XYZ file of C-alpha atoms in Angstrom:
391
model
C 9.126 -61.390 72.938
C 6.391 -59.535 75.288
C 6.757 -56.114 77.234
C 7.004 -58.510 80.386
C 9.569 -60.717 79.206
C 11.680 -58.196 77.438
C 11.666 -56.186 81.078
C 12.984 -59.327 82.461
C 15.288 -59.600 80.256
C 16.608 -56.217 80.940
C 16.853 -57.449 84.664
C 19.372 -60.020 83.891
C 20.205 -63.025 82.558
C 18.065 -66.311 83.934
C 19.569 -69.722 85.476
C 19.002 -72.384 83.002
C 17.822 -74.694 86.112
C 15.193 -71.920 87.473
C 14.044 -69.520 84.574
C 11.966 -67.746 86.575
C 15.091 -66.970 89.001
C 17.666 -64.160 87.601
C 20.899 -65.457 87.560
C 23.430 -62.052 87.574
C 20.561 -59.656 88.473
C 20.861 -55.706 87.739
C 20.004 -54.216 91.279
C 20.562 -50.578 89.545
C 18.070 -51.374 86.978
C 15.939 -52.990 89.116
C 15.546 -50.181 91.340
C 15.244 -47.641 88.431
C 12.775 -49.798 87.304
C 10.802 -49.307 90.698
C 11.255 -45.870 90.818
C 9.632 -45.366 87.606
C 6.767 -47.311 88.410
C 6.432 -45.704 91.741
C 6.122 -41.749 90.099
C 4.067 -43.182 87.065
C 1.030 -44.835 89.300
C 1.705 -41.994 91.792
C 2.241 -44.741 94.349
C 2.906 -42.429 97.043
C 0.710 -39.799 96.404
C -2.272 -42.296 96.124
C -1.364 -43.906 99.899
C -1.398 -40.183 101.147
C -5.283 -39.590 99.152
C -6.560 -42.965 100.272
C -6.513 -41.696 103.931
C -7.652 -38.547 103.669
C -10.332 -38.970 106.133
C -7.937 -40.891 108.039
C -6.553 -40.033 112.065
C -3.166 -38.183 110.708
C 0.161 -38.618 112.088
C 2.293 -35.194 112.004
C 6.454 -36.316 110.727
C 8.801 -33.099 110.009
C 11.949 -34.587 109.280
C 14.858 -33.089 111.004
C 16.019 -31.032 107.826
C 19.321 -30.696 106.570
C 21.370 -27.840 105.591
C 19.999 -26.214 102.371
C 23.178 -25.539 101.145
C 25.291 -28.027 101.165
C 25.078 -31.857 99.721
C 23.829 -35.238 100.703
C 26.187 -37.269 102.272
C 26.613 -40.850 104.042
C 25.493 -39.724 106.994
C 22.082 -38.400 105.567
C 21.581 -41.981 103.532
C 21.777 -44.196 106.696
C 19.287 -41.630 108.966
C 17.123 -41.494 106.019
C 16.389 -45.016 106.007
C 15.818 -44.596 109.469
C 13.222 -41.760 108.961
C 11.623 -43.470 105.540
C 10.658 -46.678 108.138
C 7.984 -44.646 110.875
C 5.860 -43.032 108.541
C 5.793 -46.288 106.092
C 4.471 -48.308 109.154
C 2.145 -45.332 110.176
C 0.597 -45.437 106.620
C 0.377 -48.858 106.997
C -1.470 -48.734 110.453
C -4.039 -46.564 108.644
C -3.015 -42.723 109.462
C -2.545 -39.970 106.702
C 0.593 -38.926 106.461
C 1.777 -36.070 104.287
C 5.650 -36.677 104.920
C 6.535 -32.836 104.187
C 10.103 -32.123 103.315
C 12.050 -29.782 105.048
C 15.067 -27.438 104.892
C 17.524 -26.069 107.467
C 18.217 -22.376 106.290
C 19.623 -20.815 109.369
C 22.826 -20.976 111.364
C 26.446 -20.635 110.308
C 26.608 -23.215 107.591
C 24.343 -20.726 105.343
C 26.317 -17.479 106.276
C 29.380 -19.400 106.140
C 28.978 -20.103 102.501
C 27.826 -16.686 101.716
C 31.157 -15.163 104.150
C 33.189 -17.126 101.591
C 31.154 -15.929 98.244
C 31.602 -12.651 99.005
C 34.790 -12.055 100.749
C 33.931 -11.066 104.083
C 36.251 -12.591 106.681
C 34.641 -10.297 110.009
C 32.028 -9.460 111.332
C 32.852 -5.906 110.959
C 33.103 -6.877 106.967
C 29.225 -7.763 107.357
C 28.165 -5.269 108.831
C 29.489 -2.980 106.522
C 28.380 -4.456 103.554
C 24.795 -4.283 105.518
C 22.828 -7.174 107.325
C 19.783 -7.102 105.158
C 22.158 -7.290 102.103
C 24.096 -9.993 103.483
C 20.508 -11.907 105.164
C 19.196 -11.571 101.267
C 22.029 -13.124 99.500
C 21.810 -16.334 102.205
C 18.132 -16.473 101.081
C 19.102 -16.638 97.691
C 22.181 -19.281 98.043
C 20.399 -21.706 100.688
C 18.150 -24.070 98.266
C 20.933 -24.514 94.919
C 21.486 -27.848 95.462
C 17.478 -28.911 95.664
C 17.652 -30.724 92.745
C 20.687 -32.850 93.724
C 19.055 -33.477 97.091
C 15.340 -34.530 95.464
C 17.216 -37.016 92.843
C 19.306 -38.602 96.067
C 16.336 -39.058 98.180
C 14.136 -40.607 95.444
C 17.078 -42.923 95.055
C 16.590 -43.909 98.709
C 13.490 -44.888 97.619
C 12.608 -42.557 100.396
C 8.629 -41.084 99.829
C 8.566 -37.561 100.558
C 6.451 -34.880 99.401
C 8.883 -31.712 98.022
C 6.345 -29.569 96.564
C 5.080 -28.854 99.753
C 8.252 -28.659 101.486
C 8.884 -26.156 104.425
C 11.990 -24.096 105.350
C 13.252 -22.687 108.530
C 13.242 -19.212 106.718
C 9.587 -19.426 105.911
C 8.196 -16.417 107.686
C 4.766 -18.790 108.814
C 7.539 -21.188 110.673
C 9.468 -19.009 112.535
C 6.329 -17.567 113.678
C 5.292 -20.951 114.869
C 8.756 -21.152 117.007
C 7.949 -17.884 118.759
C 4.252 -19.305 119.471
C 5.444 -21.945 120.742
C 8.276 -19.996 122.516
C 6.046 -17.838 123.916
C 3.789 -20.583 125.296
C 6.215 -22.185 127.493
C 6.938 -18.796 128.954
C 3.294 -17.923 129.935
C 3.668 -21.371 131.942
C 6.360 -20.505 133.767
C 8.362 -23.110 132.018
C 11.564 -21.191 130.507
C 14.492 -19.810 132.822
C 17.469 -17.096 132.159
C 20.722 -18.345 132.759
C 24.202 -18.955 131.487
C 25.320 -22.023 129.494
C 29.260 -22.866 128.653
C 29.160 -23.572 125.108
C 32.150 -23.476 121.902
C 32.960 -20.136 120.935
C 33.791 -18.430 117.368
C 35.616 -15.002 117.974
C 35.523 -14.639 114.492
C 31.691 -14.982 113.627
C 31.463 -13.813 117.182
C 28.604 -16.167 117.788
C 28.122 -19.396 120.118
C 28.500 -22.903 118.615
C 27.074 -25.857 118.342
C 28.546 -29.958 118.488
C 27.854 -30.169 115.008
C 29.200 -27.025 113.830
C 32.507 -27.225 114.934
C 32.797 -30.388 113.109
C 32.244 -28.073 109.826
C 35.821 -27.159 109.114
C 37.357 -30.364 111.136
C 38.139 -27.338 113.734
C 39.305 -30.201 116.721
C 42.802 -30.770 115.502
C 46.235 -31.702 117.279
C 47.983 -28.865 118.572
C 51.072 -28.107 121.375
C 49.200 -25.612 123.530
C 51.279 -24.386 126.645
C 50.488 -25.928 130.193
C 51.386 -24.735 133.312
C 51.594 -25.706 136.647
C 50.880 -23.139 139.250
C 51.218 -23.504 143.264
C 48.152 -21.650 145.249
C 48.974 -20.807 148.505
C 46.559 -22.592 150.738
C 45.165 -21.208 154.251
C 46.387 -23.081 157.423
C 44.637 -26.322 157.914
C 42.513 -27.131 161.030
C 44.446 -28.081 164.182
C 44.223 -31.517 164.925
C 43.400 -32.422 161.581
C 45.975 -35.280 159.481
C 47.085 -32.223 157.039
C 48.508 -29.870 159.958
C 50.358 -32.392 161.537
C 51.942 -33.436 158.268
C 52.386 -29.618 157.494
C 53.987 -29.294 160.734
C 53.119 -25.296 160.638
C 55.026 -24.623 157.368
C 53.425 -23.329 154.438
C 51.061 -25.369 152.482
C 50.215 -24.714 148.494
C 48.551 -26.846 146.484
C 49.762 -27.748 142.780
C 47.615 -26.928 139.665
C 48.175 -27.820 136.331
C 45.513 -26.346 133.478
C 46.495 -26.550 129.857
C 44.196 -22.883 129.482
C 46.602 -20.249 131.453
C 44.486 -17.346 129.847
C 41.472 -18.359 132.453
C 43.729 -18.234 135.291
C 42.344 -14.344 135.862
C 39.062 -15.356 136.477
C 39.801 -18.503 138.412
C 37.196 -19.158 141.712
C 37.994 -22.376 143.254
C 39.724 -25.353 142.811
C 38.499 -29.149 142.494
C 39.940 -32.160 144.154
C 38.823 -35.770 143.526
C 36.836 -37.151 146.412
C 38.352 -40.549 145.886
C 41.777 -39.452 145.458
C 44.851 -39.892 147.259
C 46.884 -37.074 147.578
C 50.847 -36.836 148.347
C 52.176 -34.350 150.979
C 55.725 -32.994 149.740
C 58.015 -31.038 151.713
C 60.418 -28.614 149.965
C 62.288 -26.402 152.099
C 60.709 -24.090 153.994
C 57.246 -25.258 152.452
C 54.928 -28.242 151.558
C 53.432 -28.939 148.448
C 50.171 -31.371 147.618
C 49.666 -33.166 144.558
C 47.704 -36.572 143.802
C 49.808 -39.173 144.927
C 49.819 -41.074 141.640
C 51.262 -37.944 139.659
C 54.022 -37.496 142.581
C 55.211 -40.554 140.963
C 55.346 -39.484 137.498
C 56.377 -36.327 137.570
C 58.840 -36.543 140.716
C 62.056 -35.528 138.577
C 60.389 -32.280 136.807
C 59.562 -31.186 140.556
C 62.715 -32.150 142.172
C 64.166 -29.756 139.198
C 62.085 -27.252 140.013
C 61.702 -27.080 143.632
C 65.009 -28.802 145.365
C 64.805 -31.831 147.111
C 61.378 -33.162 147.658
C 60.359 -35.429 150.140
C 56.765 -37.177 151.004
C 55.998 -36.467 154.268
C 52.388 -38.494 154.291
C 49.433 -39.128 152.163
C 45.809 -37.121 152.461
C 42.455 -38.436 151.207
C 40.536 -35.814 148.768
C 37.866 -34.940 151.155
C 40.111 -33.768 153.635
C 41.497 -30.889 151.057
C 37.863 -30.051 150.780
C 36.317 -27.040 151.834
C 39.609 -25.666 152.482
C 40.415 -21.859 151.410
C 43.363 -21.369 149.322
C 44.771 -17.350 148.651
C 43.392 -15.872 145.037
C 46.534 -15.493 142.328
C 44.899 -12.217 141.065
C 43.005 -10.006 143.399
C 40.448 -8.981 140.398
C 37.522 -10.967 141.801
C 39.072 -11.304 145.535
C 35.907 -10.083 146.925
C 33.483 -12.873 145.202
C 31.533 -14.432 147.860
C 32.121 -18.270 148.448
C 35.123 -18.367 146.243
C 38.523 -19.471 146.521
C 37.945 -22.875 148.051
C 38.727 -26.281 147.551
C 35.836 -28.205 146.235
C 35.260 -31.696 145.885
C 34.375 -33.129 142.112
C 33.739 -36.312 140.327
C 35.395 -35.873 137.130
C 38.668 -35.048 138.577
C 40.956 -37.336 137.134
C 44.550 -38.940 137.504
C 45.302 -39.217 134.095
C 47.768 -36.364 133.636
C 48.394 -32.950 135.222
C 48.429 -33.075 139.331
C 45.075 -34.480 140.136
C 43.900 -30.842 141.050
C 41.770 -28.783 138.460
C 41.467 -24.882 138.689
C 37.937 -23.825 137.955
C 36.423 -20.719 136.148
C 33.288 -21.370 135.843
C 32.529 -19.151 132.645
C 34.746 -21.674 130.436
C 34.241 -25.135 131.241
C 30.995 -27.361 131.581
C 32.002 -28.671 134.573
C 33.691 -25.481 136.269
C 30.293 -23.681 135.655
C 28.092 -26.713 137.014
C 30.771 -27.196 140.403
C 30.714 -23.436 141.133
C 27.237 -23.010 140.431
C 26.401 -26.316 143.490
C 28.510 -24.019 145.724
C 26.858 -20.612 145.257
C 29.725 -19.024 143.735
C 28.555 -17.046 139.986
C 29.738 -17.066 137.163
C 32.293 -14.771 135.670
C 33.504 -14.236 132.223
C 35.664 -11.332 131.419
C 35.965 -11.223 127.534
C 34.012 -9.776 124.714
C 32.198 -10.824 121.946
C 35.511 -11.115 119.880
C 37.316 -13.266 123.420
C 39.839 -9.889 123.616
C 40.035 -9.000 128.012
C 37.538 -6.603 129.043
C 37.987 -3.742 131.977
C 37.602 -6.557 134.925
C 41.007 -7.841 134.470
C 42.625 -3.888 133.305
C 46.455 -5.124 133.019
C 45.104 -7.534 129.857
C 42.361 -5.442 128.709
């Protein structure tokens, strides 16, 4: 038998009708057998040399954590990534394919907060920053091997001897170049951004890193509905003659009480219809739709209740409404109805209370009507000095 033959062998047995056709092939062994080929000829290596001279096309990879291990979700984007610079080389360019390595954020001090038993921030700091910064250096590239031995079973070609990390001194001075570039053109901007919050790392978050610990999970949180005494509406107007000079408040339902302090406005949905109750001595409004639903909790809660007439959303708009808390009473172009998009029907009342330092939309709404944003907690989300009875 001959080297060829006894490698087909090894491939599988052949269909007695085709010989040349395997019958049960060995995809394992037939990649392995690929692979070996590949780093023996220096397949890769060689398409990189032949263009040397060549135009080159520049591909960092989006790196992954250093620390932690390949997963599904790496295998189906690396395919993804393997496919542009194969077709580049093929169009003629050089292409060095450099591997690279996340080595900043949480998931690095995470792992090292965990190794070494330090649940705070204060815990940290104690133990000493540059301690704690050298110890991530050390822990962020253990599981290189594992990752080099997946990828080269992707049949992925990368070059890992000439990888780069985010730690490398040379490339975070290339982010601060480049940083500093946009600003001498005028191109970057201070301002405030909502984003997820740790109080225990104290730090910001991003999308993907409160995924880490599966940290969305079902919870009962409490919800509350709370009636803001509105100002008088215009005479003339569809809402004063339904009102019929009684008091008006409108009902708010957030499932985050502990913003309530800082609240500047509420939102109403332009498209919305909204119910006019009477209650005694006072009327209430709520969208019309959640009148429905939750007619029995309010009848419990306020008496007999009685819809006097409907109101479209716009008409609520622009009107001024009396603050809960007098902390921020002062804040110009505050405390009014506005109107917004992504109010919904879908539970609560159809009205939204707005702080605009702790919510996406809250910030963006406020923001479109001049009003700024306020956030008073600390690093660690305790009450600070602006509200004093929850400091």
């Amino acid at each position: 038998m001959t080297t060829g033959d006894s490698a087909r062998q090894q491939d599988g047995p052949r269909s007695p009708a085709f010989p040349t056709v395997i019958d049960r092939p060995d995809f394992p062994k037939l990649e392995e057998r690929v692979l070996a080929y590949w780093a023996q000829d220096g397949t890769f290596q060689a398409s990189v040399k032949a263009r040397s001279g060549s135009e080159e096309f520049v591909f960092y990879d989006g790196p992954p954590f250093a620390n932690g291990l390949p997963h599904y979700g790496h295998l189906l984007t690396g395919y993804v990534k393997d496919a542009v610079p194969r077709y580049k080389t093929m169009r003629g360019f050089r292409v060095d394919r450099r591997f690279g390595w996340d080595c900043h954020g949480l998931p690095a001090e995470m792992e090292a907060v965990r190794e070494l038993n330090l649940p705070g921030r204060a815990d940290i700091e104690q133990y000493g920053i540059d301690n704690f910064n050298d110890y991530c250096r050390t822990s962020v590239l253990r599981y290189r091997s594992e990752w080099e031995r997946y990828v080269e079973r992707q049949a992925r070609w990368v070059d890992f001897a000439n990888d780069y990390k985010t730690m490398d001194l040379p490339y975070m001075e290339s982010v601060m170049w480049a940083f500093r570039r946009l600003y001498d053109r005028g191109l970057l901007y201070e301002g405030y951004r909502v984003l997820p919050y740790c109080w225990e790392c104290e730090t910001p978050l991003s999308n993907f890193e409160t995924r880490m610990d599966n940290a969305y999970r079902m919870r009962q949180d409490p919800a509350v509905v709370v009636a803001f005494e509105m100002a008088a509406p215009g005479p003339g107007s569809e809402l004063s003659r339904l009102v019929d000079g009684r008091g008006l408040k409108a009902l708010v339902w957030t499932t985050t009480p502990w913003t309530l302090p800082s609240n500047l406005a509420l939102a109403v949905g332009p498209e919305i219809t909204y119910s006019v109750l009477r209650a005694g001595d006072s009327c209430y409004v709520l969208a019309q739709s959640r009148w429905v639903e939750l007619a029995d909790t309010l009848a419990a809660s306020l008496g007999d209740v009685e819809e006097v007439g409907t109101v479209a959303g716009t008409e609520l708009a622009g009107s001024a409404y009396v603050p809960i808390f007098d902390f921020f009473a002062s804040e110009p172009n505050a405390f009014v109805v506005l109107a917004a998009d992504f109010v919904t029907t879908d539970e609560g009342t159809g009205i939204v209370h707005l702080a605009p330092g702790f919510g996406e939309d809250d910030q963006r709404t406020c923001e479109q009507a001049g009003i700024r944003v306020i956030c008073p907690v600390d690093s660690r989300a305790r009450f600070t000095s602006e509200v004093p009875p929850y400091q």
